Amino acid sequence: DGRGVETILGLGKGRPGGLPVYRKKSKLYFTDPSDCIPDCGVVRRIDLGGGTQEPLVHGSLPTSLTLDAKLGLMWWVSDWDDVIYRSPLDGGAKNPVITNTETQGIAVDGQGGKLYWTDAGAIHWAKLDGSSPGFGPKLGCAMCTTPPTAATCL
């Protein structure tokens, strides 16, 4: 009914995205595309009950976010350069995994070893390192006919 809502973090003009939880560490991960110091956008984490934010990875205007605690990795979508990046849960180097994608959503199946994402009305998958990409039926039409880096439909 909306009663009892508690705000654990206010970002002002920011529109946080992602929001996966790492329960064992009691952390909430999120993207903040509004922070432009030193580069636009940052992946952050905060304690589940609120508290101090920890900036983890800067730049690339991050939006969607997913993680796998057992693997110790997170993946996020860059609206800036249309890339899915991966890095350790504690931050550090960002590694491009999938390029040339206009991704809206992302999910990881660490046990199955696959990364899933949406792009151009279809759902795609690849191994967690971005290799062996595949793609399924385009929503609303037959089958995609090109690789997921440039998905189109006949």
Short mmCIF file of N, CA and C in Angstrom, two decimals:
data_model
loop_
_atom_site.label_atom_id
_atom_site.label_comp_id
_atom_site.label_asym_id
_atom_site.label_seq_id
_atom_site.Cartn_x
_atom_site.Cartn_y
_atom_site.Cartn_z
N ASP A 1 0.81 -1.19 0.00
CA ASP A 1 0.00 0.00 0.00
C ASP A 1 0.86 1.26 0.00
N GLY A 2 2.18 1.12 -0.01
CA GLY A 2 3.06 2.28 -0.08
C GLY A 2 3.49 2.85 1.25
N ARG A 3 2.90 2.37 2.35
CA ARG A 3 3.29 2.86 3.66
C ARG A 3 4.56 2.15 4.11
N GLY A 4 5.37 2.82 4.87
CA GLY A 4 6.58 2.20 5.41
C GLY A 4 7.75 2.20 4.42
N VAL A 5 7.66 2.99 3.36
CA VAL A 5 8.76 3.08 2.40
C VAL A 5 9.89 3.86 3.03
N GLU A 6 11.10 3.36 2.91
CA GLU A 6 12.26 4.02 3.47
C GLU A 6 13.27 4.31 2.36
N THR A 7 13.73 5.52 2.27
CA THR A 7 14.76 5.89 1.29
C THR A 7 16.12 5.67 1.93
N ILE A 8 16.94 4.83 1.28
CA ILE A 8 18.28 4.60 1.83
C ILE A 8 19.33 5.49 1.17
N LEU A 9 18.97 6.11 0.04
CA LEU A 9 19.89 7.00 -0.65
C LEU A 9 19.13 7.91 -1.59
N GLY A 10 19.37 9.21 -1.50
CA GLY A 10 18.80 10.17 -2.42
C GLY A 10 19.89 10.66 -3.36
N LEU A 11 19.64 10.62 -4.66
CA LEU A 11 20.65 11.02 -5.63
C LEU A 11 20.32 12.34 -6.30
N GLY A 12 19.30 13.04 -5.86
CA GLY A 12 18.96 14.30 -6.51
C GLY A 12 18.47 14.07 -7.92
N LYS A 13 19.23 14.55 -8.89
CA LYS A 13 18.84 14.42 -10.30
C LYS A 13 19.17 13.04 -10.87
N GLY A 14 19.96 12.25 -10.18
CA GLY A 14 20.38 10.95 -10.68
C GLY A 14 19.24 9.96 -10.79
N ARG A 15 19.36 9.05 -11.72
CA ARG A 15 18.39 7.96 -11.89
C ARG A 15 19.12 6.64 -11.78
N PRO A 16 19.25 6.12 -10.56
CA PRO A 16 20.01 4.88 -10.39
C PRO A 16 19.35 3.72 -11.13
N GLY A 17 20.17 2.80 -11.58
CA GLY A 17 19.68 1.64 -12.30
C GLY A 17 20.35 0.38 -11.78
N GLY A 18 19.88 -0.75 -12.28
CA GLY A 18 20.47 -2.03 -11.91
C GLY A 18 19.84 -2.58 -10.65
N LEU A 19 20.46 -2.34 -9.52
CA LEU A 19 20.02 -2.72 -8.18
C LEU A 19 20.13 -4.20 -7.82
N PRO A 20 21.14 -4.92 -8.25
CA PRO A 20 21.32 -6.28 -7.72
C PRO A 20 21.84 -6.24 -6.29
N VAL A 21 21.49 -7.25 -5.52
CA VAL A 21 21.88 -7.36 -4.12
C VAL A 21 22.91 -8.47 -3.96
N TYR A 22 23.95 -8.19 -3.19
CA TYR A 22 24.94 -9.20 -2.79
C TYR A 22 24.65 -9.48 -1.31
N ARG A 23 23.78 -10.43 -1.06
CA ARG A 23 23.25 -10.69 0.27
C ARG A 23 24.34 -11.03 1.29
N LYS A 24 25.31 -11.88 0.91
CA LYS A 24 26.35 -12.31 1.85
C LYS A 24 27.15 -11.12 2.40
N LYS A 25 27.35 -10.10 1.58
CA LYS A 25 28.09 -8.91 2.01
C LYS A 25 27.17 -7.77 2.41
N SER A 26 25.85 -7.99 2.33
CA SER A 26 24.84 -6.97 2.66
C SER A 26 25.05 -5.68 1.87
N LYS A 27 25.27 -5.84 0.55
CA LYS A 27 25.51 -4.70 -0.31
C LYS A 27 24.46 -4.62 -1.42
N LEU A 28 24.12 -3.40 -1.79
CA LEU A 28 23.26 -3.11 -2.92
C LEU A 28 24.12 -2.39 -3.96
N TYR A 29 24.19 -2.94 -5.16
CA TYR A 29 24.95 -2.34 -6.26
C TYR A 29 23.99 -1.54 -7.12
N PHE A 30 24.47 -0.43 -7.70
CA PHE A 30 23.61 0.35 -8.58
C PHE A 30 24.46 1.22 -9.51
N THR A 31 23.83 1.66 -10.58
CA THR A 31 24.49 2.58 -11.50
C THR A 31 23.98 3.99 -11.22
N ASP A 32 24.87 4.96 -11.39
CA ASP A 32 24.52 6.37 -11.23
C ASP A 32 25.04 7.10 -12.45
N PRO A 33 24.20 7.26 -13.48
CA PRO A 33 24.66 7.91 -14.70
C PRO A 33 24.86 9.42 -14.57
N SER A 34 24.49 10.02 -13.44
CA SER A 34 24.56 11.48 -13.32
C SER A 34 25.91 11.99 -12.84
N ASP A 35 26.70 11.15 -12.22
CA ASP A 35 27.98 11.57 -11.66
C ASP A 35 29.02 11.70 -12.78
N CYS A 36 29.46 12.92 -13.06
CA CYS A 36 30.40 13.15 -14.17
C CYS A 36 31.80 13.51 -13.70
N ILE A 37 32.21 13.03 -12.53
CA ILE A 37 33.56 13.28 -12.05
C ILE A 37 34.20 11.95 -11.73
N PRO A 38 35.23 11.46 -12.38
CA PRO A 38 35.97 12.14 -13.44
C PRO A 38 35.33 11.94 -14.82
N ASP A 39 34.57 10.88 -15.04
CA ASP A 39 33.87 10.63 -16.30
C ASP A 39 32.40 10.45 -15.98
N CYS A 40 31.53 10.66 -16.97
CA CYS A 40 30.10 10.54 -16.72
C CYS A 40 29.71 9.11 -16.36
N GLY A 41 29.08 8.99 -15.22
CA GLY A 41 28.56 7.71 -14.77
C GLY A 41 29.51 6.97 -13.86
N VAL A 42 28.91 6.23 -12.93
CA VAL A 42 29.71 5.42 -12.01
C VAL A 42 28.87 4.24 -11.53
N VAL A 43 29.51 3.10 -11.34
CA VAL A 43 28.88 1.95 -10.68
C VAL A 43 29.27 2.07 -9.21
N ARG A 44 28.26 1.98 -8.34
CA ARG A 44 28.48 2.14 -6.91
C ARG A 44 27.87 0.97 -6.14
N ARG A 45 28.22 0.91 -4.86
CA ARG A 45 27.53 0.01 -3.93
C ARG A 45 27.36 0.72 -2.61
N ILE A 46 26.36 0.24 -1.86
CA ILE A 46 26.02 0.81 -0.56
C ILE A 46 25.52 -0.32 0.33
N ASP A 47 25.65 -0.17 1.64
CA ASP A 47 25.09 -1.16 2.56
C ASP A 47 23.58 -1.22 2.36
N LEU A 48 22.99 -2.39 2.56
CA LEU A 48 21.55 -2.55 2.36
C LEU A 48 20.72 -1.60 3.22
N GLY A 49 21.21 -1.25 4.37
CA GLY A 49 20.48 -0.33 5.24
C GLY A 49 20.80 1.13 5.01
N GLY A 50 21.61 1.42 4.01
CA GLY A 50 22.03 2.79 3.73
C GLY A 50 23.46 2.98 4.20
N GLY A 51 23.90 4.21 4.21
CA GLY A 51 25.26 4.51 4.66
C GLY A 51 26.11 5.08 3.55
N THR A 52 27.40 4.84 3.65
CA THR A 52 28.36 5.42 2.72
C THR A 52 28.37 4.69 1.38
N GLN A 53 28.32 5.47 0.31
CA GLN A 53 28.42 4.90 -1.03
C GLN A 53 29.89 4.62 -1.34
N GLU A 54 30.12 3.55 -2.08
CA GLU A 54 31.46 3.24 -2.55
C GLU A 54 31.47 3.29 -4.07
N PRO A 55 32.17 4.26 -4.67
CA PRO A 55 32.29 4.25 -6.13
C PRO A 55 33.23 3.11 -6.54
N LEU A 56 32.83 2.34 -7.55
CA LEU A 56 33.62 1.18 -7.95
C LEU A 56 34.26 1.32 -9.32
N VAL A 57 33.48 1.78 -10.31
CA VAL A 57 33.98 1.92 -11.67
C VAL A 57 33.41 3.21 -12.24
N HIS A 58 34.27 4.06 -12.80
CA HIS A 58 33.86 5.35 -13.37
C HIS A 58 33.78 5.30 -14.89
N GLY A 59 32.87 6.12 -15.42
CA GLY A 59 32.78 6.34 -16.86
C GLY A 59 31.82 5.42 -17.58
N SER A 60 31.63 5.72 -18.85
CA SER A 60 30.83 4.91 -19.78
C SER A 60 29.34 5.03 -19.59
N LEU A 61 28.86 5.96 -18.78
CA LEU A 61 27.44 6.18 -18.59
C LEU A 61 26.68 4.86 -18.35
N PRO A 62 26.95 4.18 -17.22
CA PRO A 62 26.35 2.88 -16.96
C PRO A 62 24.85 2.96 -16.69
N THR A 63 24.11 1.94 -17.14
CA THR A 63 22.67 1.87 -16.88
C THR A 63 22.35 0.52 -16.23
N SER A 64 21.92 -0.47 -16.99
CA SER A 64 21.57 -1.78 -16.43
C SER A 64 22.79 -2.43 -15.79
N LEU A 65 22.54 -3.25 -14.77
CA LEU A 65 23.62 -3.87 -14.01
C LEU A 65 23.18 -5.23 -13.49
N THR A 66 24.08 -6.20 -13.51
CA THR A 66 23.82 -7.51 -12.93
C THR A 66 25.12 -8.01 -12.32
N LEU A 67 25.04 -8.99 -11.42
CA LEU A 67 26.25 -9.52 -10.80
C LEU A 67 26.10 -11.00 -10.50
N ASP A 68 27.24 -11.65 -10.30
CA ASP A 68 27.29 -13.02 -9.82
C ASP A 68 28.28 -13.06 -8.66
N ALA A 69 27.75 -13.19 -7.44
CA ALA A 69 28.59 -13.13 -6.24
C ALA A 69 29.59 -14.29 -6.20
N LYS A 70 29.18 -15.49 -6.61
CA LYS A 70 30.10 -16.64 -6.57
C LYS A 70 31.29 -16.43 -7.48
N LEU A 71 31.07 -15.82 -8.63
CA LEU A 71 32.16 -15.55 -9.57
C LEU A 71 32.92 -14.27 -9.19
N GLY A 72 32.31 -13.42 -8.35
CA GLY A 72 32.94 -12.18 -7.95
C GLY A 72 33.01 -11.15 -9.07
N LEU A 73 32.00 -11.20 -9.98
CA LEU A 73 32.01 -10.32 -11.15
C LEU A 73 30.67 -9.60 -11.30
N MET A 74 30.74 -8.43 -11.95
CA MET A 74 29.54 -7.70 -12.32
C MET A 74 29.65 -7.30 -13.79
N TRP A 75 28.48 -7.14 -14.43
CA TRP A 75 28.38 -6.73 -15.82
C TRP A 75 27.43 -5.55 -15.87
N TRP A 76 27.72 -4.56 -16.69
CA TRP A 76 26.80 -3.44 -16.84
C TRP A 76 26.82 -2.95 -18.27
N VAL A 77 25.76 -2.21 -18.58
CA VAL A 77 25.54 -1.68 -19.92
C VAL A 77 26.01 -0.23 -19.96
N SER A 78 26.74 0.12 -21.00
CA SER A 78 27.17 1.49 -21.22
C SER A 78 26.28 2.14 -22.27
N ASP A 79 25.55 3.18 -21.87
CA ASP A 79 24.76 3.94 -22.83
C ASP A 79 25.64 4.88 -23.65
N TRP A 80 26.85 5.12 -23.18
CA TRP A 80 27.76 6.04 -23.85
C TRP A 80 28.33 5.43 -25.12
N ASP A 81 28.85 4.20 -25.03
CA ASP A 81 29.52 3.59 -26.18
C ASP A 81 28.90 2.27 -26.61
N ASP A 82 27.70 1.95 -26.14
CA ASP A 82 26.97 0.75 -26.54
C ASP A 82 27.78 -0.53 -26.35
N VAL A 83 28.30 -0.69 -25.13
CA VAL A 83 29.13 -1.84 -24.77
C VAL A 83 28.61 -2.43 -23.46
N ILE A 84 28.72 -3.76 -23.33
CA ILE A 84 28.52 -4.41 -22.04
C ILE A 84 29.91 -4.65 -21.47
N TYR A 85 30.13 -4.13 -20.26
CA TYR A 85 31.42 -4.27 -19.59
C TYR A 85 31.32 -5.25 -18.43
N ARG A 86 32.49 -5.76 -18.01
CA ARG A 86 32.59 -6.64 -16.86
C ARG A 86 33.76 -6.17 -16.00
N SER A 87 33.59 -6.29 -14.68
CA SER A 87 34.70 -6.01 -13.77
C SER A 87 34.46 -6.77 -12.46
N PRO A 88 35.49 -6.85 -11.61
CA PRO A 88 35.32 -7.49 -10.30
C PRO A 88 34.32 -6.72 -9.44
N LEU A 89 33.71 -7.39 -8.49
CA LEU A 89 32.72 -6.76 -7.61
C LEU A 89 33.30 -5.63 -6.77
N ASP A 90 34.59 -5.64 -6.53
CA ASP A 90 35.22 -4.57 -5.77
C ASP A 90 35.71 -3.43 -6.65
N GLY A 91 35.35 -3.47 -7.94
CA GLY A 91 35.77 -2.42 -8.86
C GLY A 91 37.01 -2.83 -9.62
N GLY A 92 37.74 -1.85 -10.09
CA GLY A 92 38.95 -2.14 -10.85
C GLY A 92 38.71 -1.99 -12.34
N ALA A 93 39.52 -2.70 -13.11
CA ALA A 93 39.49 -2.56 -14.56
C ALA A 93 38.15 -2.97 -15.14
N LYS A 94 37.67 -2.18 -16.11
CA LYS A 94 36.45 -2.54 -16.82
C LYS A 94 36.86 -3.16 -18.15
N ASN A 95 36.32 -4.33 -18.43
CA ASN A 95 36.66 -5.07 -19.63
C ASN A 95 35.45 -5.16 -20.54
N PRO A 96 35.57 -4.74 -21.81
CA PRO A 96 34.44 -4.88 -22.73
C PRO A 96 34.16 -6.35 -23.03
N VAL A 97 32.88 -6.72 -22.99
CA VAL A 97 32.49 -8.11 -23.24
C VAL A 97 31.69 -8.21 -24.54
N ILE A 98 30.71 -7.34 -24.72
CA ILE A 98 29.88 -7.29 -25.93
C ILE A 98 29.91 -5.86 -26.45
N THR A 99 30.13 -5.68 -27.76
CA THR A 99 30.19 -4.35 -28.34
C THR A 99 29.06 -4.14 -29.34
N ASN A 100 28.84 -2.89 -29.70
CA ASN A 100 27.83 -2.50 -30.68
C ASN A 100 26.45 -3.02 -30.33
N THR A 101 26.02 -2.77 -29.12
CA THR A 101 24.71 -3.23 -28.67
C THR A 101 23.95 -2.08 -28.01
N GLU A 102 22.69 -1.98 -28.30
CA GLU A 102 21.83 -0.99 -27.66
C GLU A 102 20.99 -1.69 -26.60
N THR A 103 21.67 -2.21 -25.60
CA THR A 103 21.09 -3.05 -24.58
C THR A 103 20.17 -2.27 -23.65
N GLN A 104 19.03 -2.88 -23.32
CA GLN A 104 18.10 -2.30 -22.35
C GLN A 104 18.09 -3.08 -21.05
N GLY A 105 18.31 -4.37 -21.09
CA GLY A 105 18.30 -5.20 -19.90
C GLY A 105 19.40 -6.24 -19.97
N ILE A 106 19.84 -6.72 -18.81
CA ILE A 106 20.96 -7.66 -18.74
C ILE A 106 20.75 -8.60 -17.56
N ALA A 107 21.14 -9.87 -17.74
CA ALA A 107 21.04 -10.86 -16.66
C ALA A 107 22.19 -11.85 -16.82
N VAL A 108 22.60 -12.45 -15.72
CA VAL A 108 23.69 -13.42 -15.75
C VAL A 108 23.22 -14.73 -15.14
N ASP A 109 23.64 -15.84 -15.74
CA ASP A 109 23.45 -17.18 -15.21
C ASP A 109 24.84 -17.75 -15.00
N GLY A 110 25.42 -17.45 -13.84
CA GLY A 110 26.78 -17.89 -13.55
C GLY A 110 26.93 -19.39 -13.58
N GLN A 111 25.95 -20.10 -13.04
CA GLN A 111 26.01 -21.56 -13.01
C GLN A 111 25.96 -22.14 -14.42
N GLY A 112 25.15 -21.54 -15.27
CA GLY A 112 25.05 -21.99 -16.66
C GLY A 112 26.11 -21.39 -17.56
N GLY A 113 26.85 -20.41 -17.04
CA GLY A 113 27.94 -19.81 -17.80
C GLY A 113 27.50 -18.90 -18.92
N LYS A 114 26.31 -18.26 -18.78
CA LYS A 114 25.81 -17.40 -19.86
C LYS A 114 25.42 -16.02 -19.36
N LEU A 115 25.59 -15.07 -20.26
CA LEU A 115 25.15 -13.70 -20.08
C LEU A 115 24.01 -13.47 -21.06
N TYR A 116 22.93 -12.85 -20.62
CA TYR A 116 21.77 -12.57 -21.46
C TYR A 116 21.55 -11.07 -21.52
N TRP A 117 21.12 -10.57 -22.68
CA TRP A 117 20.80 -9.15 -22.80
C TRP A 117 19.76 -8.94 -23.89
N THR A 118 19.10 -7.79 -23.81
CA THR A 118 18.11 -7.43 -24.83
C THR A 118 18.72 -6.38 -25.74
N ASP A 119 18.34 -6.43 -27.00
CA ASP A 119 18.84 -5.47 -27.99
C ASP A 119 17.96 -5.55 -29.21
N ALA A 120 17.47 -4.43 -29.68
CA ALA A 120 16.70 -4.35 -30.92
C ALA A 120 15.54 -5.35 -30.96
N GLY A 121 14.82 -5.48 -29.85
CA GLY A 121 13.63 -6.32 -29.82
C GLY A 121 13.90 -7.80 -29.71
N ALA A 122 15.11 -8.22 -29.39
CA ALA A 122 15.45 -9.63 -29.26
C ALA A 122 16.20 -9.86 -27.95
N ILE A 123 16.28 -11.12 -27.55
CA ILE A 123 17.07 -11.51 -26.38
C ILE A 123 18.26 -12.30 -26.90
N HIS A 124 19.45 -11.93 -26.46
CA HIS A 124 20.69 -12.55 -26.91
C HIS A 124 21.39 -13.22 -25.74
N TRP A 125 22.39 -14.06 -26.05
CA TRP A 125 23.20 -14.68 -25.01
C TRP A 125 24.61 -14.89 -25.54
N ALA A 126 25.53 -15.07 -24.60
CA ALA A 126 26.92 -15.38 -24.91
C ALA A 126 27.52 -16.02 -23.67
N LYS A 127 28.71 -16.58 -23.84
CA LYS A 127 29.44 -17.04 -22.66
C LYS A 127 29.78 -15.80 -21.83
N LEU A 128 30.13 -16.00 -20.58
CA LEU A 128 30.35 -14.89 -19.66
C LEU A 128 31.48 -13.96 -20.09
N ASP A 129 32.39 -14.44 -20.94
CA ASP A 129 33.46 -13.59 -21.44
C ASP A 129 33.09 -12.92 -22.76
N GLY A 130 31.85 -13.12 -23.22
CA GLY A 130 31.37 -12.52 -24.46
C GLY A 130 31.57 -13.38 -25.69
N SER A 131 32.22 -14.52 -25.55
CA SER A 131 32.45 -15.38 -26.70
C SER A 131 31.21 -16.22 -27.02
N SER A 132 31.18 -16.78 -28.21
CA SER A 132 30.10 -17.66 -28.68
C SER A 132 28.72 -17.03 -28.55
N PRO A 133 28.52 -15.81 -29.06
CA PRO A 133 27.20 -15.19 -28.94
C PRO A 133 26.14 -15.93 -29.73
N GLY A 134 24.93 -15.88 -29.22
CA GLY A 134 23.78 -16.46 -29.90
C GLY A 134 22.62 -15.50 -29.81
N PHE A 135 21.60 -15.75 -30.57
CA PHE A 135 20.43 -14.89 -30.52
C PHE A 135 19.21 -15.70 -30.86
N GLY A 136 18.09 -15.27 -30.33
CA GLY A 136 16.85 -15.99 -30.49
C GLY A 136 15.89 -15.24 -31.37
N PRO A 137 14.64 -15.64 -31.35
CA PRO A 137 13.65 -14.99 -32.20
C PRO A 137 13.48 -13.52 -31.85
N LYS A 138 13.39 -12.74 -32.86
CA LYS A 138 13.13 -11.31 -32.69
C LYS A 138 11.68 -11.16 -32.24
N LEU A 139 11.44 -10.33 -31.28
CA LEU A 139 10.09 -10.16 -30.79
C LEU A 139 9.23 -9.50 -31.87
N GLY A 140 8.17 -10.14 -32.26
CA GLY A 140 7.25 -9.56 -33.23
C GLY A 140 7.56 -9.93 -34.67
N CYS A 141 8.59 -10.74 -34.94
CA CYS A 141 8.86 -11.17 -36.32
C CYS A 141 9.60 -12.50 -36.30
N ALA A 142 9.98 -12.98 -37.45
CA ALA A 142 10.50 -14.33 -37.63
C ALA A 142 11.76 -14.60 -36.81
N MET A 143 12.92 -14.54 -37.41
CA MET A 143 14.19 -14.79 -36.72
C MET A 143 15.19 -13.72 -37.09
N CYS A 144 16.05 -13.39 -36.17
CA CYS A 144 17.13 -12.46 -36.49
C CYS A 144 18.07 -13.15 -37.47
N THR A 145 18.65 -12.37 -38.36
CA THR A 145 19.50 -12.96 -39.39
C THR A 145 20.94 -12.49 -39.33
N THR A 146 21.27 -11.68 -38.33
CA THR A 146 22.64 -11.21 -38.18
C THR A 146 23.08 -11.43 -36.75
N PRO A 147 24.38 -11.39 -36.49
CA PRO A 147 24.85 -11.59 -35.12
C PRO A 147 24.34 -10.51 -34.18
N PRO A 148 24.39 -10.76 -32.86
CA PRO A 148 23.84 -9.81 -31.90
C PRO A 148 24.54 -8.48 -31.86
N THR A 149 25.71 -8.35 -32.46
CA THR A 149 26.36 -7.05 -32.47
C THR A 149 25.69 -6.09 -33.42
N ALA A 150 24.84 -6.59 -34.30
CA ALA A 150 24.10 -5.73 -35.23
C ALA A 150 22.78 -6.38 -35.57
N ALA A 151 21.97 -6.69 -34.55
CA ALA A 151 20.75 -7.46 -34.74
C ALA A 151 19.74 -6.72 -35.62
N THR A 152 19.29 -7.40 -36.63
CA THR A 152 18.23 -6.89 -37.49
C THR A 152 17.29 -8.05 -37.79
N CYS A 153 16.19 -7.78 -38.38
CA CYS A 153 15.23 -8.83 -38.69
C CYS A 153 14.67 -8.62 -40.08
N LEU A 154 14.46 -9.70 -40.80
CA LEU A 154 13.87 -9.60 -42.14
C LEU A 154 12.40 -9.32 -42.06
#
